[in-house]
């Protein structure tokens, strides 16, 4: 088996394709990182905005844009939110009121579950939002379902990039699609180049199943190396840009499925030819 | 003979794949350079010329932070470095007014701004010389924003007015001075004449924006910034107006807004800025797409190298025939280069057809609602020119290099 890998990775053509596939996956992942970065900038701009639902039963609230619902208490100028992740008795001030102009603007503080017991909670719940750009839909959903709400949607600065975000989004998707097409072409070429060797394997007595297994192992090991290096690079980039570090499972799933299908189709074609 | 050779080879499968590679890679480079150019234009053009991006509203001293309330908090604001102008806060909010003269099936509506700094490029007509004159956007759409059921702006691009037809047209604006006042006073009306149109491309305000003199603006503007409304027992609303109590600052350059905001922070003043330039963001939107383009180009070189090497191997018999017929090495190389240039040209032509479609689809269909408020995505020829030059150069250079390196050996092997 080691011999097969050695022979595969020492092939000049394969080495060329490693560079191509590495860059393609890097472009795809970087584009998604850039998309997340823009998303973060735009949502950070809504710091200090809030939605509070005043209701006895919140279990029926089901909107895709709602990330979390926490118990809260509204004091004169401050919203105190119960935060499960805070362990000690400290109060963490998430937002400090900046202007006296807007009476709806409030200080936002988070306290631990223990500390929250000191406050008299009635029926107010603080809603954490995923995407503030879609806030109108969430407010619409809550009002349509007859929930009493109190909200303040304010931006730190009037960012022009919010309008450009959608444009960026579409172009990035187009670039990703093109990258996938180039990826398919590259994988097809690797498979075609490998055909001569497969003929030799069959002459040496390997069965079709064994050859298919060797082929899957070779291409997926190539993919695993490229993806691992790329993921490490992405983690560094995301850490530098201060955005949440998460693994792009969806992209890897698509890559694996595309590659598996291409190898399978090629094998079926070969069977038909024989 | 040469023409036949080229024509015959364009039609084979390997060349078809090469066209696809040329097409997709150049389209990806083109799109990524378009992002870089769009955001560069946004940073250098839109943000630089549109006054609202360098306007800061200074509200008042934060009560909790103020130590000495007797001191005038706005004193010496004009002495802050990079502050070009200090004006009363009232000039920071535009007047939005119905305009019956533009009523059609759409309701006529204008957004009026005062001329505080004369930075407008007039494209037709002239600048404002007197009161009662207005200068409007060269893309003029003097109608109310219509929303669809999903709350999205509906913008009728074909309803943009031809500026030649409305130059010197008059319209009336009713003063908003008495909106929140309980008075029998008759509202003042000013009749404006459109004397010119400013270039929308260099001053991206809304498409229904017009500029008027500072004096006219003051005459028409509501003196109150907001009003608290309470429903009375008799069913009528009672408005308690709040007066403007701040200033607006105009900074000399959008890049200096951050510096001025820091200075305002030091003075314990609360403020509202339209835009804070993030150097990190500006760098990423420029450098990111350029890096992506470079990586795509490197991938392109590697793919091309691999493809052309195989092509030479496949075609070495044909090259040997040409050599036996007396063609020189230079002529054979040129034949191969012409063949690949034709393939590349086909891909580039396809791109030149598809790219404008993609661009205008995004601009006028997907992002239709953003055209109205001035955030228009500008078309630039530079990404196209750059992509074509880079791709042609790389193709010719790589082709020549590989042929010079491998052609002689391949032919001599066959001729042996």
PDB file of N, CA, C and O in Angstrom, chain A residues 34-97:
ATOM      1  N   UNK A  34     -14.055  35.489   4.828  1.00  0.00           N
ATOM      2  CA  UNK A  34     -14.300  36.910   4.560  1.00  0.00           C
ATOM      3  C   UNK A  34     -15.784  37.236   4.742  1.00  0.00           C
ATOM      4  O   UNK A  34     -16.140  38.288   5.292  1.00  0.00           O
ATOM      5  N   UNK A  35     -16.629  36.306   4.308  1.00  0.00           N
ATOM      6  CA  UNK A  35     -18.082  36.486   4.439  1.00  0.00           C
ATOM      7  C   UNK A  35     -18.456  36.582   5.936  1.00  0.00           C
ATOM      8  O   UNK A  35     -19.208  37.468   6.335  1.00  0.00           O
ATOM      9  N   UNK A  36     -17.885  35.683   6.738  1.00  0.00           N
ATOM     10  CA  UNK A  36     -18.147  35.704   8.187  1.00  0.00           C
ATOM     11  C   UNK A  36     -17.629  36.975   8.832  1.00  0.00           C
ATOM     12  O   UNK A  36     -18.244  37.526   9.740  1.00  0.00           O
ATOM     13  N   UNK A  37     -16.479  37.447   8.325  1.00  0.00           N
ATOM     14  CA  UNK A  37     -15.867  38.659   8.872  1.00  0.00           C
ATOM     15  C   UNK A  37     -16.777  39.874   8.625  1.00  0.00           C
ATOM     16  O   UNK A  37     -17.018  40.686   9.509  1.00  0.00           O
ATOM     17  N   UNK A  38     -17.292  39.962   7.391  1.00  0.00           N
ATOM     18  CA  UNK A  38     -18.223  41.052   7.059  1.00  0.00           C
ATOM     19  C   UNK A  38     -19.465  40.975   7.934  1.00  0.00           C
ATOM     20  O   UNK A  38     -19.955  41.973   8.440  1.00  0.00           O
ATOM     21  N   UNK A  39     -19.948  39.751   8.085  1.00  0.00           N
ATOM     22  CA  UNK A  39     -21.157  39.507   8.877  1.00  0.00           C
ATOM     23  C   UNK A  39     -20.932  39.984  10.317  1.00  0.00           C
ATOM     24  O   UNK A  39     -21.791  40.619  10.920  1.00  0.00           O
ATOM     25  N   UNK A  40     -19.734  39.689  10.822  1.00  0.00           N
ATOM     26  CA  UNK A  40     -19.397  40.078  12.198  1.00  0.00           C
ATOM     27  C   UNK A  40     -19.346  41.610  12.306  1.00  0.00           C
ATOM     28  O   UNK A  40     -19.945  42.189  13.223  1.00  0.00           O
ATOM     29  N   UNK A  41     -18.661  42.266  11.364  1.00  0.00           N
ATOM     30  CA  UNK A  41     -18.549  43.730  11.391  1.00  0.00           C
ATOM     31  C   UNK A  41     -19.942  44.354  11.405  1.00  0.00           C
ATOM     32  O   UNK A  41     -20.242  45.237  12.200  1.00  0.00           O
ATOM     33  N   UNK A  42     -20.807  43.844  10.508  1.00  0.00           N
ATOM     34  CA  UNK A  42     -22.140  44.422  10.383  1.00  0.00           C
ATOM     35  C   UNK A  42     -22.951  44.197  11.661  1.00  0.00           C
ATOM     36  O   UNK A  42     -23.600  45.105  12.168  1.00  0.00           O
ATOM     37  N   UNK A  43     -22.885  42.998  12.230  1.00  0.00           N
ATOM     38  CA  UNK A  43     -23.665  42.713  13.437  1.00  0.00           C
ATOM     39  C   UNK A  43     -23.114  43.397  14.687  1.00  0.00           C
ATOM     40  O   UNK A  43     -23.875  43.793  15.563  1.00  0.00           O
ATOM     41  N   UNK A  44     -21.767  43.557  14.738  1.00  0.00           N
ATOM     42  CA  UNK A  44     -21.162  44.290  15.859  1.00  0.00           C
ATOM     43  C   UNK A  44     -21.656  45.734  15.902  1.00  0.00           C
ATOM     44  O   UNK A  44     -21.686  46.375  16.942  1.00  0.00           O
ATOM     45  N   UNK A  45     -22.002  46.227  14.712  1.00  0.00           N
ATOM     46  CA  UNK A  45     -22.458  47.613  14.605  1.00  0.00           C
ATOM     47  C   UNK A  45     -23.796  47.845  15.326  1.00  0.00           C
ATOM     48  O   UNK A  45     -24.172  48.970  15.592  1.00  0.00           O
ATOM     49  N   UNK A  46     -24.499  46.761  15.605  1.00  0.00           N
ATOM     50  CA  UNK A  46     -25.799  46.872  16.281  1.00  0.00           C
ATOM     51  C   UNK A  46     -25.657  46.725  17.797  1.00  0.00           C
ATOM     52  O   UNK A  46     -26.643  46.486  18.483  1.00  0.00           O
ATOM     53  N   UNK A  47     -24.409  46.813  18.286  1.00  0.00           N
ATOM     54  CA  UNK A  47     -24.163  46.649  19.712  1.00  0.00           C
ATOM     55  C   UNK A  47     -25.056  47.619  20.507  1.00  0.00           C
ATOM     56  O   UNK A  47     -25.136  48.801  20.180  1.00  0.00           O
ATOM     57  N   UNK A  48     -25.708  47.118  21.504  1.00  0.00           N
ATOM     58  CA  UNK A  48     -26.586  47.972  22.310  1.00  0.00           C
ATOM     59  C   UNK A  48     -28.045  47.851  21.912  1.00  0.00           C
ATOM     60  O   UNK A  48     -28.933  48.294  22.626  1.00  0.00           O
ATOM     61  N   UNK A  49     -28.276  47.207  20.744  1.00  0.00           N
ATOM     62  CA  UNK A  49     -29.665  46.977  20.329  1.00  0.00           C
ATOM     63  C   UNK A  49     -30.212  45.781  21.106  1.00  0.00           C
ATOM     64  O   UNK A  49     -29.449  44.906  21.513  1.00  0.00           O
ATOM     65  N   UNK A  50     -31.492  45.760  21.308  1.00  0.00           N
ATOM     66  CA  UNK A  50     -32.065  44.626  22.049  1.00  0.00           C
ATOM     67  C   UNK A  50     -33.528  44.407  21.689  1.00  0.00           C
ATOM     68  O   UNK A  50     -34.194  45.314  21.179  1.00  0.00           O
ATOM     69  N   UNK A  51     -33.990  43.185  21.946  1.00  0.00           N
ATOM     70  CA  UNK A  51     -35.432  42.895  21.863  1.00  0.00           C
ATOM     71  C   UNK A  51     -35.798  42.196  23.159  1.00  0.00           C
ATOM     72  O   UNK A  51     -35.132  41.238  23.570  1.00  0.00           O
ATOM     73  N   UNK A  52     -36.832  42.673  23.784  1.00  0.00           N
ATOM     74  CA  UNK A  52     -37.309  42.020  25.004  1.00  0.00           C
ATOM     75  C   UNK A  52     -38.761  41.604  24.795  1.00  0.00           C
ATOM     76  O   UNK A  52     -39.579  42.394  24.309  1.00  0.00           O
ATOM     77  N   UNK A  53     -39.027  40.348  25.097  1.00  0.00           N
ATOM     78  CA  UNK A  53     -40.398  39.850  24.981  1.00  0.00           C
ATOM     79  C   UNK A  53     -40.989  39.799  26.377  1.00  0.00           C
ATOM     80  O   UNK A  53     -40.349  39.306  27.315  1.00  0.00           O
ATOM     81  N   UNK A  54     -42.184  40.340  26.500  1.00  0.00           N
ATOM     82  CA  UNK A  54     -42.858  40.266  27.798  1.00  0.00           C
ATOM     83  C   UNK A  54     -43.986  39.244  27.634  1.00  0.00           C
ATOM     84  O   UNK A  54     -44.991  39.508  26.964  1.00  0.00           O
ATOM     85  N   UNK A  55     -43.747  38.064  28.180  1.00  0.00           N
ATOM     86  CA  UNK A  55     -44.726  36.980  28.003  1.00  0.00           C
ATOM     87  C   UNK A  55     -44.595  35.962  29.126  1.00  0.00           C
ATOM     88  O   UNK A  55     -43.536  35.835  29.735  1.00  0.00           O
ATOM     89  N   UNK A  56     -45.678  35.249  29.385  1.00  0.00           N
ATOM     90  CA  UNK A  56     -45.631  34.217  30.423  1.00  0.00           C
ATOM     91  C   UNK A  56     -45.067  32.914  29.860  1.00  0.00           C
ATOM     92  O   UNK A  56     -44.372  32.175  30.538  1.00  0.00           O
ATOM     93  N   UNK A  57     -45.398  32.658  28.585  1.00  0.00           N
ATOM     94  CA  UNK A  57     -44.933  31.420  27.971  1.00  0.00           C
ATOM     95  C   UNK A  57     -44.083  31.747  26.739  1.00  0.00           C
ATOM     96  O   UNK A  57     -44.575  32.337  25.773  1.00  0.00           O
ATOM     97  N   UNK A  58     -42.830  31.377  26.810  1.00  0.00           N
ATOM     98  CA  UNK A  58     -41.952  31.685  25.669  1.00  0.00           C
ATOM     99  C   UNK A  58     -41.565  30.427  24.902  1.00  0.00           C
ATOM    100  O   UNK A  58     -40.794  30.478  23.948  1.00  0.00           O
ATOM    101  N   UNK A  59     -42.097  29.299  25.319  1.00  0.00           N
ATOM    102  CA  UNK A  59     -41.690  28.030  24.698  1.00  0.00           C
ATOM    103  C   UNK A  59     -42.132  27.921  23.239  1.00  0.00           C
ATOM    104  O   UNK A  59     -41.534  27.192  22.463  1.00  0.00           O
ATOM    105  N   UNK A  60     -43.174  28.694  22.894  1.00  0.00           N
ATOM    106  CA  UNK A  60     -43.681  28.581  21.521  1.00  0.00           C
ATOM    107  C   UNK A  60     -42.944  29.508  20.542  1.00  0.00           C
ATOM    108  O   UNK A  60     -43.204  29.468  19.347  1.00  0.00           O
ATOM    109  N   UNK A  61     -42.053  30.357  21.076  1.00  0.00           N
ATOM    110  CA  UNK A  61     -41.317  31.261  20.177  1.00  0.00           C
ATOM    111  C   UNK A  61     -40.337  30.440  19.359  1.00  0.00           C
ATOM    112  O   UNK A  61     -39.470  29.761  19.905  1.00  0.00           O
ATOM    113  N   UNK A  62     -40.498  30.499  18.051  1.00  0.00           N
ATOM    114  CA  UNK A  62     -39.662  29.680  17.185  1.00  0.00           C
ATOM    115  C   UNK A  62     -39.350  30.446  15.903  1.00  0.00           C
ATOM    116  O   UNK A  62     -40.095  30.395  14.940  1.00  0.00           O
ATOM    117  N   UNK A  63     -38.270  31.195  15.952  1.00  0.00           N
ATOM    118  CA  UNK A  63     -37.844  31.950  14.777  1.00  0.00           C
ATOM    119  C   UNK A  63     -36.376  31.607  14.511  1.00  0.00           C
ATOM    120  O   UNK A  63     -35.578  31.535  15.453  1.00  0.00           O
ATOM    121  N   UNK A  64     -36.045  31.393  13.233  1.00  0.00           N
ATOM    122  CA  UNK A  64     -34.674  30.980  12.880  1.00  0.00           C
ATOM    123  C   UNK A  64     -33.620  31.990  13.300  1.00  0.00           C
ATOM    124  O   UNK A  64     -32.464  31.646  13.503  1.00  0.00           O
ATOM    125  N   UNK A  65     -34.022  33.246  13.381  1.00  0.00           N
ATOM    126  CA  UNK A  65     -33.048  34.304  13.687  1.00  0.00           C
ATOM    127  C   UNK A  65     -32.802  34.449  15.193  1.00  0.00           C
ATOM    128  O   UNK A  65     -31.953  35.235  15.611  1.00  0.00           O
ATOM    129  N   UNK A  66     -33.560  33.726  16.012  1.00  0.00           N
ATOM    130  CA  UNK A  66     -33.383  33.842  17.460  1.00  0.00           C
ATOM    131  C   UNK A  66     -32.354  32.807  17.919  1.00  0.00           C
ATOM    132  O   UNK A  66     -32.532  31.602  17.733  1.00  0.00           O
ATOM    133  N   UNK A  67     -31.253  33.313  18.523  1.00  0.00           N
ATOM    134  CA  UNK A  67     -30.192  32.402  18.948  1.00  0.00           C
ATOM    135  C   UNK A  67     -30.452  31.883  20.353  1.00  0.00           C
ATOM    136  O   UNK A  67     -30.221  30.715  20.644  1.00  0.00           O
ATOM    137  N   UNK A  68     -30.927  32.745  21.222  1.00  0.00           N
ATOM    138  CA  UNK A  68     -31.063  32.365  22.625  1.00  0.00           C
ATOM    139  C   UNK A  68     -32.098  33.267  23.291  1.00  0.00           C
ATOM    140  O   UNK A  68     -32.212  34.442  22.951  1.00  0.00           O
ATOM    141  N   UNK A  69     -32.840  32.704  24.255  1.00  0.00           N
ATOM    142  CA  UNK A  69     -33.776  33.524  25.026  1.00  0.00           C
ATOM    143  C   UNK A  69     -33.381  33.408  26.495  1.00  0.00           C
ATOM    144  O   UNK A  69     -33.292  32.302  27.029  1.00  0.00           O
ATOM    145  N   UNK A  70     -33.105  34.538  27.137  1.00  0.00           N
ATOM    146  CA  UNK A  70     -32.690  34.509  28.549  1.00  0.00           C
ATOM    147  C   UNK A  70     -33.647  35.342  29.390  1.00  0.00           C
ATOM    148  O   UNK A  70     -34.229  36.327  28.902  1.00  0.00           O
ATOM    149  N   UNK A  71     -33.745  34.976  30.641  1.00  0.00           N
ATOM    150  CA  UNK A  71     -34.583  35.756  31.557  1.00  0.00           C
ATOM    151  C   UNK A  71     -33.904  37.110  31.801  1.00  0.00           C
ATOM    152  O   UNK A  71     -32.665  37.183  31.831  1.00  0.00           O
ATOM    153  N   UNK A  72     -34.709  38.146  31.961  1.00  0.00           N
ATOM    154  CA  UNK A  72     -34.090  39.444  32.222  1.00  0.00           C
ATOM    155  C   UNK A  72     -34.992  40.317  33.093  1.00  0.00           C
ATOM    156  O   UNK A  72     -36.179  40.011  33.277  1.00  0.00           O
ATOM    157  N   UNK A  73     -34.384  41.350  33.639  1.00  0.00           N
ATOM    158  CA  UNK A  73     -35.114  42.308  34.462  1.00  0.00           C
ATOM    159  C   UNK A  73     -34.789  43.697  33.914  1.00  0.00           C
ATOM    160  O   UNK A  73     -33.625  43.987  33.628  1.00  0.00           O
ATOM    161  N   UNK A  74     -35.836  44.502  33.718  1.00  0.00           N
ATOM    162  CA  UNK A  74     -35.574  45.855  33.216  1.00  0.00           C
ATOM    163  C   UNK A  74     -35.625  46.819  34.386  1.00  0.00           C
ATOM    164  O   UNK A  74     -36.672  46.982  35.024  1.00  0.00           O
ATOM    165  N   UNK A  75     -34.476  47.413  34.678  1.00  0.00           N
ATOM    166  CA  UNK A  75     -34.445  48.455  35.692  1.00  0.00           C
ATOM    167  C   UNK A  75     -34.497  49.777  34.958  1.00  0.00           C
ATOM    168  O   UNK A  75     -34.464  49.813  33.730  1.00  0.00           O
ATOM    169  N   UNK A  76     -34.521  50.854  35.663  1.00  0.00           N
ATOM    170  CA  UNK A  76     -34.730  52.176  35.068  1.00  0.00           C
ATOM    171  C   UNK A  76     -33.937  52.397  33.766  1.00  0.00           C
ATOM    172  O   UNK A  76     -34.494  52.665  32.718  1.00  0.00           O
ATOM    173  N   UNK A  77     -32.631  52.218  33.850  1.00  0.00           N
ATOM    174  CA  UNK A  77     -31.772  52.530  32.711  1.00  0.00           C
ATOM    175  C   UNK A  77     -30.978  51.309  32.242  1.00  0.00           C
ATOM    176  O   UNK A  77     -30.132  51.430  31.371  1.00  0.00           O
ATOM    177  N   UNK A  78     -31.250  50.188  32.874  1.00  0.00           N
ATOM    178  CA  UNK A  78     -30.398  49.010  32.629  1.00  0.00           C
ATOM    179  C   UNK A  78     -31.236  47.740  32.433  1.00  0.00           C
ATOM    180  O   UNK A  78     -32.260  47.555  33.090  1.00  0.00           O
ATOM    181  N   UNK A  79     -30.751  46.909  31.527  1.00  0.00           N
ATOM    182  CA  UNK A  79     -31.361  45.586  31.359  1.00  0.00           C
ATOM    183  C   UNK A  79     -30.397  44.585  32.000  1.00  0.00           C
ATOM    184  O   UNK A  79     -29.211  44.548  31.635  1.00  0.00           O
ATOM    185  N   UNK A  80     -30.892  43.804  32.944  1.00  0.00           N
ATOM    186  CA  UNK A  80     -30.031  42.803  33.594  1.00  0.00           C
ATOM    187  C   UNK A  80     -30.432  41.431  33.073  1.00  0.00           C
ATOM    188  O   UNK A  80     -31.595  41.021  33.185  1.00  0.00           O
ATOM    189  N   UNK A  81     -29.462  40.753  32.484  1.00  0.00           N
ATOM    190  CA  UNK A  81     -29.756  39.467  31.833  1.00  0.00           C
ATOM    191  C   UNK A  81     -29.106  38.328  32.613  1.00  0.00           C
ATOM    192  O   UNK A  81     -27.956  38.436  33.043  1.00  0.00           O
ATOM    193  N   UNK A  82     -29.844  37.238  32.730  1.00  0.00           N
ATOM    194  CA  UNK A  82     -29.298  36.046  33.383  1.00  0.00           C
ATOM    195  C   UNK A  82     -28.441  35.284  32.363  1.00  0.00           C
ATOM    196  O   UNK A  82     -28.916  34.941  31.272  1.00  0.00           O
ATOM    197  N   UNK A  83     -27.182  35.072  32.707  1.00  0.00           N
ATOM    198  CA  UNK A  83     -26.259  34.402  31.781  1.00  0.00           C
ATOM    199  C   UNK A  83     -25.727  33.123  32.422  1.00  0.00           C
ATOM    200  O   UNK A  83     -25.070  33.168  33.467  1.00  0.00           O
ATOM    201  N   UNK A  84     -25.994  32.006  31.753  1.00  0.00           N
ATOM    202  CA  UNK A  84     -25.609  30.707  32.332  1.00  0.00           C
ATOM    203  C   UNK A  84     -24.095  30.517  32.379  1.00  0.00           C
ATOM    204  O   UNK A  84     -23.574  29.804  33.214  1.00  0.00           O
ATOM    205  N   UNK A  85     -23.390  31.163  31.435  1.00  0.00           N
ATOM    206  CA  UNK A  85     -21.940  30.941  31.348  1.00  0.00           C
ATOM    207  C   UNK A  85     -21.144  31.705  32.395  1.00  0.00           C
ATOM    208  O   UNK A  85     -19.948  31.474  32.560  1.00  0.00           O
ATOM    209  N   UNK A  86     -21.791  32.649  33.089  1.00  0.00           N
ATOM    210  CA  UNK A  86     -21.063  33.392  34.128  1.00  0.00           C
ATOM    211  C   UNK A  86     -21.125  32.575  35.419  1.00  0.00           C
ATOM    212  O   UNK A  86     -22.211  32.236  35.896  1.00  0.00           O
ATOM    213  N   UNK A  87     -19.960  32.243  35.957  1.00  0.00           N
ATOM    214  CA  UNK A  87     -19.905  31.359  37.124  1.00  0.00           C
ATOM    215  C   UNK A  87     -19.911  32.127  38.454  1.00  0.00           C
ATOM    216  O   UNK A  87     -20.612  31.779  39.380  1.00  0.00           O
ATOM    217  N   UNK A  88     -19.120  33.190  38.540  1.00  0.00           N
ATOM    218  CA  UNK A  88     -18.999  33.887  39.832  1.00  0.00           C
ATOM    219  C   UNK A  88     -20.140  34.896  40.009  1.00  0.00           C
ATOM    220  O   UNK A  88     -21.082  34.920  39.224  1.00  0.00           O
ATOM    221  N   UNK A  89     -20.000  35.736  40.992  1.00  0.00           N
ATOM    222  CA  UNK A  89     -21.073  36.691  41.265  1.00  0.00           C
ATOM    223  C   UNK A  89     -20.845  38.065  40.635  1.00  0.00           C
ATOM    224  O   UNK A  89     -21.489  39.038  40.991  1.00  0.00           O
ATOM    225  N   UNK A  90     -19.911  38.113  39.679  1.00  0.00           N
ATOM    226  CA  UNK A  90     -19.597  39.396  39.036  1.00  0.00           C
ATOM    227  C   UNK A  90     -20.725  39.830  38.094  1.00  0.00           C
ATOM    228  O   UNK A  90     -21.479  39.002  37.601  1.00  0.00           O
ATOM    229  N   UNK A  91     -20.754  41.128  37.844  1.00  0.00           N
ATOM    230  CA  UNK A  91     -21.678  41.641  36.837  1.00  0.00           C
ATOM    231  C   UNK A  91     -20.844  42.051  35.631  1.00  0.00           C
ATOM    232  O   UNK A  91     -19.881  42.805  35.762  1.00  0.00           O
ATOM    233  N   UNK A  92     -21.206  41.503  34.498  1.00  0.00           N
ATOM    234  CA  UNK A  92     -20.457  41.817  33.286  1.00  0.00           C
ATOM    235  C   UNK A  92     -21.260  42.825  32.466  1.00  0.00           C
ATOM    236  O   UNK A  92     -22.379  42.541  32.034  1.00  0.00           O
ATOM    237  N   UNK A  93     -20.687  44.032  32.299  1.00  0.00           N
ATOM    238  CA  UNK A  93     -21.418  45.047  31.537  1.00  0.00           C
ATOM    239  C   UNK A  93     -21.140  44.880  30.044  1.00  0.00           C
ATOM    240  O   UNK A  93     -20.012  45.066  29.585  1.00  0.00           O
ATOM    241  N   UNK A  94     -22.170  44.475  29.325  1.00  0.00           N
ATOM    242  CA  UNK A  94     -21.986  44.225  27.898  1.00  0.00           C
ATOM    243  C   UNK A  94     -22.077  45.514  27.086  1.00  0.00           C
ATOM    244  O   UNK A  94     -21.379  45.677  26.093  1.00  0.00           O
ATOM    245  N   UNK A  95     -22.919  46.419  27.496  1.00  0.00           N
ATOM    246  CA  UNK A  95     -23.081  47.666  26.734  1.00  0.00           C
ATOM    247  C   UNK A  95     -23.339  48.829  27.677  1.00  0.00           C
ATOM    248  O   UNK A  95     -24.140  48.720  28.600  1.00  0.00           O
ATOM    249  N   UNK A  96     -22.626  49.907  27.427  1.00  0.00           N
ATOM    250  CA  UNK A  96     -22.817  51.088  28.262  1.00  0.00           C
ATOM    251  C   UNK A  96     -23.526  52.158  27.434  1.00  0.00           C
ATOM    252  O   UNK A  96     -23.087  52.471  26.313  1.00  0.00           O
ATOM    253  N   UNK A  97     -24.597  52.665  27.967  1.00  0.00           N
ATOM    254  CA  UNK A  97     -25.403  53.677  27.281  1.00  0.00           C
ATOM    255  C   UNK A  97     -24.522  54.852  26.848  1.00  0.00           C
ATOM    256  O   UNK A  97     -23.708  55.334  27.632  1.00  0.00           O
TER     257      UNK A  97
END
